[in-house]
CSV table of C-alpha atoms in Angstrom, one decimal:
chain,number,residue,atom,x,y,z
A,27,MET,CA,10.5,-36.9,2.8
A,28,ILE,CA,8.9,-33.4,1.0
A,29,ARG,CA,7.3,-30.8,3.1
A,30,LEU,CA,4.2,-28.9,1.9
A,31,GLY,CA,5.2,-26.1,4.2
A,32,ALA,CA,3.9,-22.5,5.0
A,33,GLU,CA,4.3,-21.8,1.4
A,34,LEU,CA,1.0,-24.0,0.5
A,35,LYS,CA,-1.6,-21.2,-0.4
A,36,SER,CA,-3.7,-23.0,-2.8
A,37,ILE,CA,-4.9,-26.2,-3.9
A,38,VAL,CA,-7.3,-27.9,-6.7
A,39,VAL,CA,-9.4,-31.1,-6.0
A,40,LEU,CA,-11.0,-32.9,-8.7
A,41,GLY,CA,-13.5,-35.7,-8.9
A,42,ALA,CA,-15.4,-37.5,-11.6
A,43,HIS,CA,-18.3,-38.1,-9.2
A,44,CYS,CA,-19.5,-36.7,-5.7
A,45,ASP,CA,-17.6,-38.9,-3.0
A,46,ASP,CA,-14.5,-39.6,-5.0
A,47,ILE,CA,-12.2,-36.6,-3.7
A,48,ALA,CA,-13.3,-37.2,0.2
A,49,ILE,CA,-12.8,-41.3,-0.2
A,50,GLY,CA,-9.4,-40.8,-1.9
A,51,ALA,CA,-7.7,-37.5,-0.5
A,52,GLY,CA,-10.4,-36.8,2.6
A,53,GLY,CA,-7.6,-37.3,5.3
A,54,THR,CA,-4.9,-35.3,3.5
A,55,LEU,CA,-7.7,-32.5,3.1
A,56,LEU,CA,-8.1,-32.4,6.9
A,57,GLU,CA,-4.8,-32.5,7.9
A,58,ILE,CA,-3.7,-29.6,5.4
A,59,CYS,CA,-7.0,-27.1,5.9
A,60,GLY,CA,-6.7,-27.6,9.6
A,61,GLN,CA,-3.1,-26.6,9.9
A,62,ARG,CA,-3.8,-23.9,7.2
A,63,PRO,CA,-6.6,-21.7,7.9
A,64,GLY,CA,-7.5,-19.4,5.1
A,65,LEU,CA,-6.2,-22.1,2.0
A,66,GLN,CA,-7.7,-21.7,-1.1
A,67,VAL,CA,-9.5,-24.6,-2.3
A,68,ASP,CA,-11.1,-25.1,-5.4
A,69,ALA,CA,-13.1,-28.2,-6.2
A,70,LEU,CA,-14.6,-29.3,-9.5
A,71,VAL,CA,-16.5,-32.7,-10.0
A,72,LEU,CA,-17.7,-33.7,-13.3
A,73,SER,CA,-21.2,-35.3,-12.5
A,74,GLY,CA,-24.4,-35.4,-10.2
A,75,GLY,CA,-24.8,-31.7,-10.5
A,76,GLY,CA,-28.6,-30.9,-9.6
A,77,THR,CA,-29.1,-33.8,-7.7
A,78,ASP,CA,-29.0,-34.9,-3.7
A,79,ARG,CA,-25.6,-36.2,-4.5
A,80,GLU,CA,-24.3,-32.2,-5.4
A,81,THR,CA,-26.3,-31.5,-1.9
A,82,GLU,CA,-24.1,-34.2,0.0
A,83,GLU,CA,-20.7,-33.3,-1.9
A,84,ARG,CA,-21.0,-29.4,-1.3
A,85,ALA,CA,-21.8,-30.3,2.6
A,86,ALA,CA,-19.1,-33.1,2.4
A,87,LEU,CA,-16.4,-30.7,1.5
A,88,ALA,CA,-17.2,-28.0,3.3
A,89,ALA,CA,-16.7,-30.4,6.4
A,90,PHE,CA,-13.4,-32.2,5.0
A,91,CYS,CA,-12.0,-28.5,4.3
A,92,PRO,CA,-12.5,-26.9,7.6
A,93,GLY,CA,-11.6,-22.8,7.5
A,94,ALA,CA,-10.5,-23.2,3.9
A,95,GLU,CA,-11.8,-20.6,1.4
A,96,LEU,CA,-13.9,-23.0,-0.6
A,97,ASN,CA,-15.3,-22.7,-4.1
A,98,VAL,CA,-17.1,-25.8,-5.4
A,99,THR,CA,-18.3,-26.6,-8.8
A,100,VAL,CA,-20.7,-29.9,-9.5
A,101,LEU,CA,-21.5,-30.4,-13.3
A,102,LYS,CA,-23.9,-32.4,-14.5
A,103,LEU,CA,-22.0,-34.9,-17.2
A,104,PRO,CA,-23.6,-38.0,-17.2
A,105,ASP,CA,-21.9,-40.8,-14.7
A,106,GLY,CA,-20.1,-43.6,-16.9
A,107,ARG,CA,-20.2,-41.2,-19.9
A,108,LEU,CA,-17.0,-39.3,-19.7
A,109,PRO,CA,-15.6,-40.6,-22.6
A,110,SER,CA,-18.1,-39.1,-25.1
A,111,HIS,CA,-18.0,-35.5,-23.2
A,112,TRP,CA,-14.3,-35.2,-23.3
A,113,GLU,CA,-14.8,-31.7,-24.6
A,114,GLU,CA,-17.1,-30.8,-21.6
A,115,ALA,CA,-14.9,-32.0,-19.4
A,116,LYS,CA,-11.8,-30.4,-21.1
A,117,ASN,CA,-13.5,-26.9,-21.0
A,118,ALA,CA,-14.5,-27.0,-17.5
A,119,LEU,CA,-11.0,-28.0,-16.3
A,120,GLU,CA,-9.7,-24.9,-18.3
A,121,ASP,CA,-12.2,-22.7,-17.1
A,122,LEU,CA,-11.0,-23.6,-13.7
A,123,ARG,CA,-7.4,-23.0,-14.7
A,124,ARG,CA,-8.1,-19.5,-15.6
A,125,ARG,CA,-9.5,-18.9,-12.4
A,126,THR,CA,-6.7,-20.3,-10.0
A,127,ASP,CA,-3.0,-21.2,-10.1
A,128,PRO,CA,-2.5,-24.1,-7.5
A,129,ASP,CA,0.6,-25.2,-5.8
A,130,VAL,CA,-0.9,-28.9,-5.6
A,131,VAL,CA,-3.7,-30.4,-8.0
A,132,PHE,CA,-5.3,-33.8,-6.1
A,133,ALA,CA,-7.1,-36.0,-9.0
A,134,PRO,CA,-7.5,-39.5,-9.9
A,135,ARG,CA,-4.8,-41.9,-10.7
A,136,THR,CA,-4.1,-42.4,-14.6
A,137,ILE,CA,-4.4,-46.3,-13.9
A,138,ASP,CA,-7.8,-46.2,-12.4
A,139,ALA,CA,-9.9,-49.1,-13.9
A,140,HIS,CA,-13.1,-46.4,-14.0
A,141,GLN,CA,-13.5,-44.8,-17.0
A,142,ASP,CA,-14.4,-41.6,-15.9
A,143,HIS,CA,-11.8,-41.7,-13.1
A,144,ARG,CA,-9.0,-42.6,-15.5
A,145,GLY,CA,-10.1,-39.9,-18.2
A,146,LEU,CA,-10.5,-37.1,-16.0
A,147,ALA,CA,-6.8,-37.9,-14.7
A,148,GLN,CA,-5.7,-37.9,-18.4
A,149,LEU,CA,-7.0,-34.5,-18.9
A,150,VAL,CA,-5.4,-33.2,-15.5
A,151,PRO,CA,-1.5,-32.4,-17.3
A,152,THR,CA,-3.1,-31.2,-20.4
A,153,VAL,CA,-4.5,-28.2,-18.5
A,154,PHE,CA,-2.3,-28.2,-15.4
A,155,ARG,CA,1.0,-28.1,-17.1
A,156,GLY,CA,4.1,-27.7,-14.7
A,157,HIS,CA,1.8,-28.4,-11.4
A,158,LEU,CA,2.6,-31.0,-9.0
A,159,THR,CA,-0.4,-33.3,-9.3
A,160,LEU,CA,-1.3,-36.2,-6.9
A,161,GLY,CA,-3.3,-39.0,-7.8
A,162,TYR,CA,-5.7,-40.4,-5.1
A,163,GLU,CA,-7.0,-44.2,-5.2
A,164,ILE,CA,-10.5,-45.4,-4.7
A,165,VAL,CA,-11.0,-49.3,-3.5
A,166,LYS,CA,-13.7,-50.6,-5.7
A,167,TRP,CA,-14.6,-54.0,-7.2
A,168,ASP,CA,-12.3,-53.8,-10.3
A,169,GLY,CA,-9.4,-54.6,-8.1
A,170,ASP,CA,-7.0,-51.8,-9.5
A,171,LEU,CA,-5.2,-50.9,-6.2
A,172,GLY,CA,-1.3,-51.2,-6.8
A,173,ARG,CA,2.0,-49.7,-5.4
A,174,LEU,CA,2.1,-45.8,-5.1
A,175,PRO,CA,5.2,-43.7,-4.6
A,176,ALA,CA,3.6,-41.0,-2.9
A,177,TYR,CA,2.2,-41.5,0.7
A,178,ALA,CA,0.4,-38.8,3.1
A,179,PRO,CA,0.8,-40.0,6.7
A,180,MET,CA,-2.5,-39.5,9.0
A,181,SER,CA,-3.0,-39.5,12.8
A,182,ASP,CA,-5.4,-41.7,14.4
A,183,ASP,CA,-7.9,-39.1,14.9
A,184,VAL,CA,-8.1,-37.8,11.4
A,185,MET,CA,-8.5,-41.4,9.9
A,186,GLN,CA,-11.3,-41.7,12.3
A,187,ARG,CA,-12.9,-38.3,11.4
A,188,LYS,CA,-12.5,-39.2,7.8
A,189,ILE,CA,-14.7,-42.2,8.4
A,190,GLU,CA,-17.2,-40.4,10.4
A,191,LEU,CA,-17.5,-37.8,7.8
A,192,LEU,CA,-17.6,-40.2,5.1
A,193,HIS,CA,-20.8,-41.9,6.7
A,194,GLN,CA,-22.2,-38.5,7.8
A,195,HIS,CA,-22.3,-36.8,4.4
A,196,TYR,CA,-22.9,-39.6,1.8
A,197,GLY,CA,-26.2,-41.5,2.9
A,198,SER,CA,-26.8,-42.0,-0.9
A,199,GLN,CA,-23.5,-44.5,-1.3
A,200,GLN,CA,-23.6,-46.4,2.1
A,201,HIS,CA,-25.4,-49.6,0.4
A,202,ARG,CA,-22.6,-50.1,-1.7
A,203,PRO,CA,-20.6,-53.0,-0.4
A,204,TRP,CA,-17.2,-51.5,-0.3
A,205,TYR,CA,-18.4,-48.6,1.5
A,206,ASP,CA,-17.7,-49.1,4.5
A,207,ARG,CA,-15.6,-48.7,7.8
A,208,GLU,CA,-13.4,-51.7,7.5
A,209,ALA,CA,-12.6,-51.1,3.8
A,210,PHE,CA,-11.8,-47.6,4.1
A,211,LEU,CA,-9.4,-48.2,7.7
A,212,GLY,CA,-8.2,-51.7,6.4
A,213,LEU,CA,-6.5,-49.8,3.0
A,214,ALA,CA,-5.4,-47.0,5.2
A,215,ARG,CA,-3.6,-49.2,7.3
A,216,ILE,CA,-2.0,-51.1,4.9
A,217,ARG,CA,-0.6,-47.6,3.1
A,218,GLY,CA,0.5,-46.5,6.8
A,219,ILE,CA,2.3,-49.8,6.9
A,220,GLU,CA,4.5,-49.1,3.8
A,221,CYS,CA,5.5,-45.2,4.5
A,222,GLN,CA,6.2,-46.6,8.3
A,223,GLU,CA,3.2,-44.8,9.8
A,224,ARG,CA,0.0,-45.9,11.4
A,225,TYR,CA,-2.5,-45.0,8.7
A,226,ALA,CA,-1.9,-43.0,5.1
A,227,GLU,CA,-3.1,-42.0,1.8
A,228,ALA,CA,-1.5,-43.0,-1.1
A,229,PHE,CA,-1.1,-40.8,-4.3
A,230,GLU,CA,0.5,-41.5,-7.9
A,231,ALA,CA,2.8,-38.7,-8.7
A,232,ASN,CA,3.8,-38.9,-12.6
A,233,LYS,CA,6.4,-36.1,-12.8
A,234,LEU,CA,8.3,-34.5,-9.9
A,235,VAL,CA,10.5,-31.4,-10.5
A,236,ILE,CA,13.2,-31.7,-7.8
A,237,ASP,CA,15.0,-28.4,-7.4
A,238,LEU,CA,18.7,-28.9,-5.9
A,239,ARG,CA,19.8,-25.5,-6.4
A,240,GLY,CA,20.8,-23.7,-3.1
């Protein structure tokens, strides 16, 4: 088990769309921010800027990152068109990188079926080189869930709080057939079983450096 202890001072969270971060890593954010007041959290979302979705996102991330020093940037890239806006997305990541040197980066998975999620994930290691990057998963109709190597266990209280906040802050998404309590709870329960916990969020980890020196 890898423990991210007191040395965790700064994290970056990345999403292609408003709500991606909260769905994929909301429980993890609640856990780590709740235990580390003053944690620096820099969030970048590529689409939704200037719309009601940005308003939802800012309020949600503030709730999911209690006590954190939170900076949120929401861009206006068109939904579903990231491949044709590659340069804009890359420039936004590079601008963020110049402002922060995080201990951990949370981003979508490189094997995500959605082209925006996948494209963002592919850009991350070209900018955040040498950083621990954990790729979160989002349940969807594409059926792209698989076996993931990294797990962040959650308590019952944190899992219930995650679901509560998802429904409280993202009213624009609640018409979607996969956006409900059963979907979020069911996936977390499965991931919990896989790591011998009650609930968990699972992550892709493409590269880990293990320091075995004394």
